[in-house]
Amino acid sequence: MRSLLILLCLLSAAGTRGQAVQTRFVEEPEDQTVVAGHRIVLSCVVLNYSGIVQWTKDGLALGMGQGLKAWPRYRIVGTADSGQYNLEISDAELSDDAVYECQATEAALRSRRAKLTVLIPPEDPTIDGAPEILLRAGTPYNLTCRARSAKPAATIVWYRDGLQQDGAVTSTEVLADGKRETTTSQLAINPTDLDIGRVFSCRSINDAIPAGKETFVKLNVHHPPTVTLSIQPQTVQEGERVVFTCMATANPEIRGYRWAKGGVIIEDAKENKYDTQVDYTFFTEPVSCEVHNDIGSTNVSTLVDVHFAPRIVVDPKPTITDIGSDVTLTCVWSGNPPLTLTWTKKESNMVLSNSNQLYLKSVTQADAGQYICKAIVPRIGVGEREVTLYVNGPPIISSEAVQYAVRGDRGKVECFIGSTPPPDRIAWAWKENILEAGTLERYTVERTNTGSGVLSTLTINNVMDADFQTRYNCTAWNSFGPGTAIIQLEEKEVLPVGIIAGATIGASILVISFLVALACFLYRRRKGSRKDVTLRKLDIKVETVNREPLTLHTDREEDTASVSTATRVMKAIYSSFKDDVDLKQDLRCDTIDTREEYELKDPTNGYYNVRAHEDRPSSRAVLYPDYRAPGPGRFDTRPPSRLSHSSGYAQLSTYSRGPAAEYTPEPAPAPGPAPGGDTASQLSYENYGGHAAFPAGAAYPTYRLGYGQPPSMERAPYDAYDPMGKYSSATRFSYTSQHSDYGQRFQQRMQTHV
């Protein structure tokens, strides 16, 4: 009986082991991640099982059956015949984040636990102060961005105008549910006026939203004015004007400008431009422009590159020192462009130094004197200062070794001591005598202090021969010792007063004579220039020229043309002095006045002031003995000379006139038609009768006045214009002359240049 029971038990255990092998999980749930709001399915497939299957969430049974009424978003999907008991969760929420397990209760089977993670994207990020933050330039500021309620915690990235920024500090905070977190990121900035309108953005990212979310903020930076100061022109000379321009930007707007020079406010400058005349002070004293707004003020200054001559900054001071000491003389100049400085000793061109200081080592009395500190600014100017160096030492006597006096007169012997310190004692010694001051017989000693030393004078009354044979000893003493000079007196020769007076009077007479002669010459030349023609139009030039026919003496015409007008004028002036002594007597200042009687009436109504139709006074001829023929009653005319008016507008050829005693004047005939049909008016020097030297006949040429056609100009002759209508038949005025006994025919023509 006992053995039978054991057998039944073994059979029962064997049957149970066979059934367990047949029921098992083909698929079990696995760890999964789902984004909130999405659908998720947890797998559970049981093989050879027809009993009850249920799901647990964090150990809590969700229920049995296909529909889970307590969990409206949960349901079991699949068919029991195939053993599928999958758990579907729709619109996943944070509450779905748990550990899930599938259980076959009748088979006492449990699946492995599966962790469902629900991802929560962060809320839209926010930046403190957005959308626009008002900042102040120069004040550091932290831009703060927050990404809230994210699972897992969001990552924040900063951008400035699209460029990623590093250096942000990030922190996270877990919310009360223990699953979501808030991320905070801070980006430190130091805003400037350049950040006005700058855009910063922060982007939050986590696994639920890989693309991330982004937000923006715009900066508005308040700052004091930003100022730029300019000068126009940039380089100027002293005394010129410049314009300062103060360009400024500010946020908020500019409230005003203030100008100053060298720290002193310029009251009349209130705008952004300042126009002024500059001097040398603008090179060392800056001009400043201060601009202010509600945030603050900005001050900018600048110096002007003004060129100016040297100006003394530190004057050299006179220096007194002892022999053997070292001396430094200081002289400071300013100038622009950079100056050149030289130290020289007066009356010497040797440059001793080119710096502000002149260093003299172990000075002697020879170094004493005046030194010149000279500053040179190229092409601008020069400045110099003198300074005196006094070297203490024994007296130095600088008087002449030989001095002079007049016999019988009062004489002086001078002794000059120019060293420092001044002499305490000065003594004169000669022969057996010694005198420091006062009078001894004919000798007197006087002492005079000058600016540069001491002068001791030995005065000798009634100088005698013995005084010129004596040597005079001048000795001076001071605290450094004595100094001595030997002076010889020599006789001075004096010219007699009569000789001096005579020479003075003679020189005065010569000067007066020269002045009188010069005045007479200038007066004659001035009067001679007004003869015959007076021009009243500044734009007309009348020129009278002697011309010989081309058929006669062509070589003479070439020679005449080659001679300048000035040469002919000079020959005409001085020929009278050369030809005849009688002519020299006649050509005196008052004879020139008679030429004014021949002023001609203007036939051209103002263009040519030539009086050709008035009654003329009787003419006089001049004898030229050099041209007289051997026979009696023969007179050869002298070739005409040319006299030029000082105005340079007219040149007239005339004949010189001889002494009045050699002929008797006769009235000239009234103007009438010229021979040969020439209607031009004529001025004739007719033959004079009743005198042996002037026989009547054709020996004297007729002097005709008119306008001749130059051979080089092919044009019609000038038509005359008679304002009164009296001489309307006149067609041409010309100077002509008949054949003279001298054998030459001279034709004169007048040229006009307009």
PDB file of C-alpha atoms in Angstrom, residues 145-309:
ATOM      1  CA  CYS A 145      18.325  82.424 -19.676  1.00  0.00           C
ATOM      2  CA  ARG A 146      16.042  79.786 -18.080  1.00  0.00           C
ATOM      3  CA  ALA A 147      14.699  76.502 -19.503  1.00  0.00           C
ATOM      4  CA  ARG A 148      12.010  75.164 -17.117  1.00  0.00           C
ATOM      5  CA  SER A 149      10.365  71.735 -16.475  1.00  0.00           C
ATOM      6  CA  ALA A 150      12.498  69.624 -18.686  1.00  0.00           C
ATOM      7  CA  LYS A 151      13.181  65.922 -18.345  1.00  0.00           C
ATOM      8  CA  PRO A 152      16.001  65.418 -18.547  1.00  0.00           C
ATOM      9  CA  ALA A 153      17.425  68.860 -17.706  1.00  0.00           C
ATOM     10  CA  ALA A 154      17.868  71.110 -20.756  1.00  0.00           C
ATOM     11  CA  THR A 155      21.192  72.310 -22.107  1.00  0.00           C
ATOM     12  CA  ILE A 156      21.433  76.086 -22.887  1.00  0.00           C
ATOM     13  CA  VAL A 157      23.655  77.572 -25.603  1.00  0.00           C
ATOM     14  CA  TRP A 158      24.255  81.350 -26.085  1.00  0.00           C
ATOM     15  CA  TYR A 159      24.647  83.182 -29.409  1.00  0.00           C
ATOM     16  CA  ARG A 160      25.583  86.802 -30.230  1.00  0.00           C
ATOM     17  CA  ASP A 161      24.520  87.923 -33.671  1.00  0.00           C
ATOM     18  CA  GLY A 162      24.510  84.259 -34.676  1.00  0.00           C
ATOM     19  CA  LEU A 163      27.924  83.415 -33.253  1.00  0.00           C
ATOM     20  CA  GLN A 164      28.088  80.921 -30.396  1.00  0.00           C
ATOM     21  CA  GLN A 165      29.426  82.343 -27.156  1.00  0.00           C
ATOM     22  CA  ASP A 166      31.453  80.453 -24.585  1.00  0.00           C
ATOM     23  CA  GLY A 167      31.924  81.061 -20.912  1.00  0.00           C
ATOM     24  CA  ALA A 168      28.340  80.822 -19.727  1.00  0.00           C
ATOM     25  CA  VAL A 169      27.677  79.463 -16.230  1.00  0.00           C
ATOM     26  CA  THR A 170      24.856  76.854 -15.996  1.00  0.00           C
ATOM     27  CA  SER A 171      22.926  75.514 -13.017  1.00  0.00           C
ATOM     28  CA  THR A 172      19.891  73.127 -12.636  1.00  0.00           C
ATOM     29  CA  GLU A 173      17.064  72.840 -10.175  1.00  0.00           C
ATOM     30  CA  VAL A 174      14.929  69.660  -9.616  1.00  0.00           C
ATOM     31  CA  LEU A 175      11.248  70.354  -9.376  1.00  0.00           C
ATOM     32  CA  ALA A 176       8.956  69.016  -6.682  1.00  0.00           C
ATOM     33  CA  ASP A 177       7.986  65.888  -8.661  1.00  0.00           C
ATOM     34  CA  GLY A 178      11.593  64.852  -8.506  1.00  0.00           C
ATOM     35  CA  LYS A 179      11.716  64.175 -12.213  1.00  0.00           C
ATOM     36  CA  ARG A 180      11.665  67.507 -14.027  1.00  0.00           C
ATOM     37  CA  GLU A 181      14.416  70.109 -13.811  1.00  0.00           C
ATOM     38  CA  THR A 182      14.865  73.794 -14.564  1.00  0.00           C
ATOM     39  CA  THR A 183      18.139  74.919 -16.137  1.00  0.00           C
ATOM     40  CA  THR A 184      19.540  78.439 -15.624  1.00  0.00           C
ATOM     41  CA  SER A 185      22.434  79.854 -17.705  1.00  0.00           C
ATOM     42  CA  GLN A 186      24.221  83.202 -17.210  1.00  0.00           C
ATOM     43  CA  LEU A 187      26.452  84.905 -19.803  1.00  0.00           C
ATOM     44  CA  ALA A 188      28.617  87.774 -18.527  1.00  0.00           C
ATOM     45  CA  ILE A 189      29.035  90.777 -20.858  1.00  0.00           C
ATOM     46  CA  ASN A 190      30.654  94.206 -20.587  1.00  0.00           C
ATOM     47  CA  PRO A 191      28.531  96.403 -22.857  1.00  0.00           C
ATOM     48  CA  THR A 192      29.944  99.272 -24.887  1.00  0.00           C
ATOM     49  CA  ASP A 193      28.459 101.801 -27.243  1.00  0.00           C
ATOM     50  CA  LEU A 194      29.187  99.299 -30.027  1.00  0.00           C
ATOM     51  CA  ASP A 195      26.631  96.890 -28.498  1.00  0.00           C
ATOM     52  CA  ILE A 196      23.707  99.219 -29.169  1.00  0.00           C
ATOM     53  CA  GLY A 197      21.158  97.110 -31.073  1.00  0.00           C
ATOM     54  CA  ARG A 198      23.141  93.931 -30.523  1.00  0.00           C
ATOM     55  CA  VAL A 199      21.003  90.745 -30.431  1.00  0.00           C
ATOM     56  CA  PHE A 200      21.744  87.876 -28.034  1.00  0.00           C
ATOM     57  CA  SER A 201      19.858  84.541 -28.115  1.00  0.00           C
ATOM     58  CA  CYS A 202      19.740  81.434 -25.941  1.00  0.00           C
ATOM     59  CA  ARG A 203      18.734  77.975 -27.166  1.00  0.00           C
ATOM     60  CA  SER A 204      17.542  75.154 -24.836  1.00  0.00           C
ATOM     61  CA  ILE A 205      18.023  71.521 -25.904  1.00  0.00           C
ATOM     62  CA  ASN A 206      17.272  68.065 -24.381  1.00  0.00           C
ATOM     63  CA  ASP A 207      16.475  64.549 -25.637  1.00  0.00           C
ATOM     64  CA  ALA A 208      12.817  65.364 -26.009  1.00  0.00           C
ATOM     65  CA  ILE A 209      13.530  68.164 -28.469  1.00  0.00           C
ATOM     66  CA  PRO A 210      16.908  67.781 -30.190  1.00  0.00           C
ATOM     67  CA  ALA A 211      16.325  70.865 -32.362  1.00  0.00           C
ATOM     68  CA  GLY A 212      15.849  72.953 -29.253  1.00  0.00           C
ATOM     69  CA  LYS A 213      13.925  76.095 -28.541  1.00  0.00           C
ATOM     70  CA  GLU A 214      15.359  79.619 -28.897  1.00  0.00           C
ATOM     71  CA  THR A 215      14.587  83.088 -27.632  1.00  0.00           C
ATOM     72  CA  PHE A 216      16.145  86.526 -28.285  1.00  0.00           C
ATOM     73  CA  VAL A 217      16.986  89.769 -26.500  1.00  0.00           C
ATOM     74  CA  LYS A 218      18.119  93.147 -27.893  1.00  0.00           C
ATOM     75  CA  LEU A 219      20.575  95.420 -26.110  1.00  0.00           C
ATOM     76  CA  ASN A 220      20.080  99.149 -25.675  1.00  0.00           C
ATOM     77  CA  VAL A 221      23.274 100.580 -24.204  1.00  0.00           C
ATOM     78  CA  HIS A 222      23.338 104.035 -22.672  1.00  0.00           C
ATOM     79  CA  HIS A 223      26.776 105.553 -22.736  1.00  0.00           C
ATOM     80  CA  PRO A 224      28.511 108.898 -22.313  1.00  0.00           C
ATOM     81  CA  PRO A 225      29.407 110.700 -25.542  1.00  0.00           C
ATOM     82  CA  THR A 226      32.062 109.144 -27.736  1.00  0.00           C
ATOM     83  CA  VAL A 227      34.136 112.078 -29.005  1.00  0.00           C
ATOM     84  CA  THR A 228      36.569 112.554 -31.877  1.00  0.00           C
ATOM     85  CA  LEU A 229      38.456 115.887 -32.038  1.00  0.00           C
ATOM     86  CA  SER A 230      39.952 116.990 -35.353  1.00  0.00           C
ATOM     87  CA  ILE A 231      41.885 120.064 -36.573  1.00  0.00           C
ATOM     88  CA  GLN A 232      41.802 121.683 -39.988  1.00  0.00           C
ATOM     89  CA  PRO A 233      44.395 122.460 -41.232  1.00  0.00           C
ATOM     90  CA  GLN A 234      46.565 120.143 -39.212  1.00  0.00           C
ATOM     91  CA  THR A 235      49.777 122.168 -39.647  1.00  0.00           C
ATOM     92  CA  VAL A 236      49.691 125.973 -39.528  1.00  0.00           C
ATOM     93  CA  GLN A 237      51.957 128.966 -39.147  1.00  0.00           C
ATOM     94  CA  GLU A 238      51.702 131.149 -36.078  1.00  0.00           C
ATOM     95  CA  GLY A 239      48.994 133.740 -36.638  1.00  0.00           C
ATOM     96  CA  GLU A 240      46.900 131.628 -39.005  1.00  0.00           C
ATOM     97  CA  ARG A 241      43.397 130.378 -38.242  1.00  0.00           C
ATOM     98  CA  VAL A 242      42.323 126.802 -37.525  1.00  0.00           C
ATOM     99  CA  VAL A 243      38.973 125.105 -36.994  1.00  0.00           C
ATOM    100  CA  PHE A 244      38.521 122.510 -34.255  1.00  0.00           C
ATOM    101  CA  THR A 245      35.679 120.055 -34.897  1.00  0.00           C
ATOM    102  CA  CYS A 246      34.241 117.940 -32.089  1.00  0.00           C
ATOM    103  CA  MET A 247      32.391 114.922 -33.522  1.00  0.00           C
ATOM    104  CA  ALA A 248      30.393 113.036 -30.873  1.00  0.00           C
ATOM    105  CA  THR A 249      27.860 110.216 -30.605  1.00  0.00           C
ATOM    106  CA  ALA A 250      25.874 109.536 -27.464  1.00  0.00           C
ATOM    107  CA  ASN A 251      22.921 107.545 -26.071  1.00  0.00           C
ATOM    108  CA  PRO A 252      20.839 109.306 -24.896  1.00  0.00           C
ATOM    109  CA  GLU A 253      21.233 112.521 -26.882  1.00  0.00           C
ATOM    110  CA  ILE A 254      23.971 115.128 -26.357  1.00  0.00           C
ATOM    111  CA  ARG A 255      23.140 117.959 -23.984  1.00  0.00           C
ATOM    112  CA  GLY A 256      25.984 120.382 -24.781  1.00  0.00           C
ATOM    113  CA  TYR A 257      29.625 121.182 -25.567  1.00  0.00           C
ATOM    114  CA  ARG A 258      32.322 122.934 -23.582  1.00  0.00           C
ATOM    115  CA  TRP A 259      35.734 124.070 -24.877  1.00  0.00           C
ATOM    116  CA  ALA A 260      38.897 124.848 -22.945  1.00  0.00           C
ATOM    117  CA  LYS A 261      42.520 125.711 -23.681  1.00  0.00           C
ATOM    118  CA  GLY A 262      45.209 124.774 -21.215  1.00  0.00           C
ATOM    119  CA  GLY A 263      42.464 124.008 -18.676  1.00  0.00           C
ATOM    120  CA  VAL A 264      40.883 127.469 -18.994  1.00  0.00           C
ATOM    121  CA  ILE A 265      37.268 127.516 -20.168  1.00  0.00           C
ATOM    122  CA  ILE A 266      36.574 129.321 -23.450  1.00  0.00           C
ATOM    123  CA  GLU A 267      33.320 131.081 -22.712  1.00  0.00           C
ATOM    124  CA  ASP A 268      32.316 132.035 -26.250  1.00  0.00           C
ATOM    125  CA  ALA A 269      32.643 128.480 -27.648  1.00  0.00           C
ATOM    126  CA  LYS A 270      29.389 126.541 -27.226  1.00  0.00           C
ATOM    127  CA  GLU A 271      28.961 124.542 -30.428  1.00  0.00           C
ATOM    128  CA  ASN A 272      30.719 121.515 -31.843  1.00  0.00           C
ATOM    129  CA  LYS A 273      33.155 123.764 -33.807  1.00  0.00           C
ATOM    130  CA  TYR A 274      35.693 126.287 -32.553  1.00  0.00           C
ATOM    131  CA  ASP A 275      37.389 128.706 -34.974  1.00  0.00           C
ATOM    132  CA  THR A 276      40.355 130.681 -33.672  1.00  0.00           C
ATOM    133  CA  GLN A 277      43.717 132.233 -34.520  1.00  0.00           C
ATOM    134  CA  VAL A 278      46.596 130.218 -33.106  1.00  0.00           C
ATOM    135  CA  ASP A 279      49.890 131.263 -31.596  1.00  0.00           C
ATOM    136  CA  TYR A 280      52.808 129.415 -30.095  1.00  0.00           C
ATOM    137  CA  THR A 281      50.882 128.560 -26.906  1.00  0.00           C
ATOM    138  CA  PHE A 282      48.682 126.131 -28.855  1.00  0.00           C
ATOM    139  CA  PHE A 283      51.782 123.968 -29.323  1.00  0.00           C
ATOM    140  CA  THR A 284      52.118 123.335 -25.580  1.00  0.00           C
ATOM    141  CA  GLU A 285      48.631 124.081 -24.202  1.00  0.00           C
ATOM    142  CA  PRO A 286      46.076 121.526 -25.465  1.00  0.00           C
ATOM    143  CA  VAL A 287      42.634 122.486 -26.655  1.00  0.00           C
ATOM    144  CA  SER A 288      39.938 120.239 -25.158  1.00  0.00           C
ATOM    145  CA  CYS A 289      36.333 119.532 -26.098  1.00  0.00           C
ATOM    146  CA  GLU A 290      33.967 118.187 -23.437  1.00  0.00           C
ATOM    147  CA  VAL A 291      30.604 116.715 -24.475  1.00  0.00           C
ATOM    148  CA  HIS A 292      27.963 115.645 -21.931  1.00  0.00           C
ATOM    149  CA  ASN A 293      24.590 113.908 -21.836  1.00  0.00           C
ATOM    150  CA  ASP A 294      22.384 112.411 -19.105  1.00  0.00           C
ATOM    151  CA  ILE A 295      24.775 109.519 -18.566  1.00  0.00           C
ATOM    152  CA  GLY A 296      28.014 111.447 -18.246  1.00  0.00           C
ATOM    153  CA  SER A 297      30.622 113.526 -20.098  1.00  0.00           C
ATOM    154  CA  THR A 298      33.663 112.848 -22.244  1.00  0.00           C
ATOM    155  CA  ASN A 299      36.671 115.145 -22.597  1.00  0.00           C
ATOM    156  CA  VAL A 300      39.115 114.908 -25.505  1.00  0.00           C
ATOM    157  CA  SER A 301      42.084 117.246 -26.033  1.00  0.00           C
ATOM    158  CA  THR A 302      44.737 117.805 -28.665  1.00  0.00           C
ATOM    159  CA  LEU A 303      47.735 120.009 -29.420  1.00  0.00           C
ATOM    160  CA  VAL A 304      48.129 122.065 -32.585  1.00  0.00           C
ATOM    161  CA  ASP A 305      51.133 121.567 -34.835  1.00  0.00           C
ATOM    162  CA  VAL A 306      51.780 125.299 -35.111  1.00  0.00           C
ATOM    163  CA  HIS A 307      55.095 126.446 -36.562  1.00  0.00           C
ATOM    164  CA  PHE A 308      56.643 129.343 -34.685  1.00  0.00           C
ATOM    165  CA  ALA A 309      59.982 131.047 -34.234  1.00  0.00           C
TER     166      ALA A 309
END
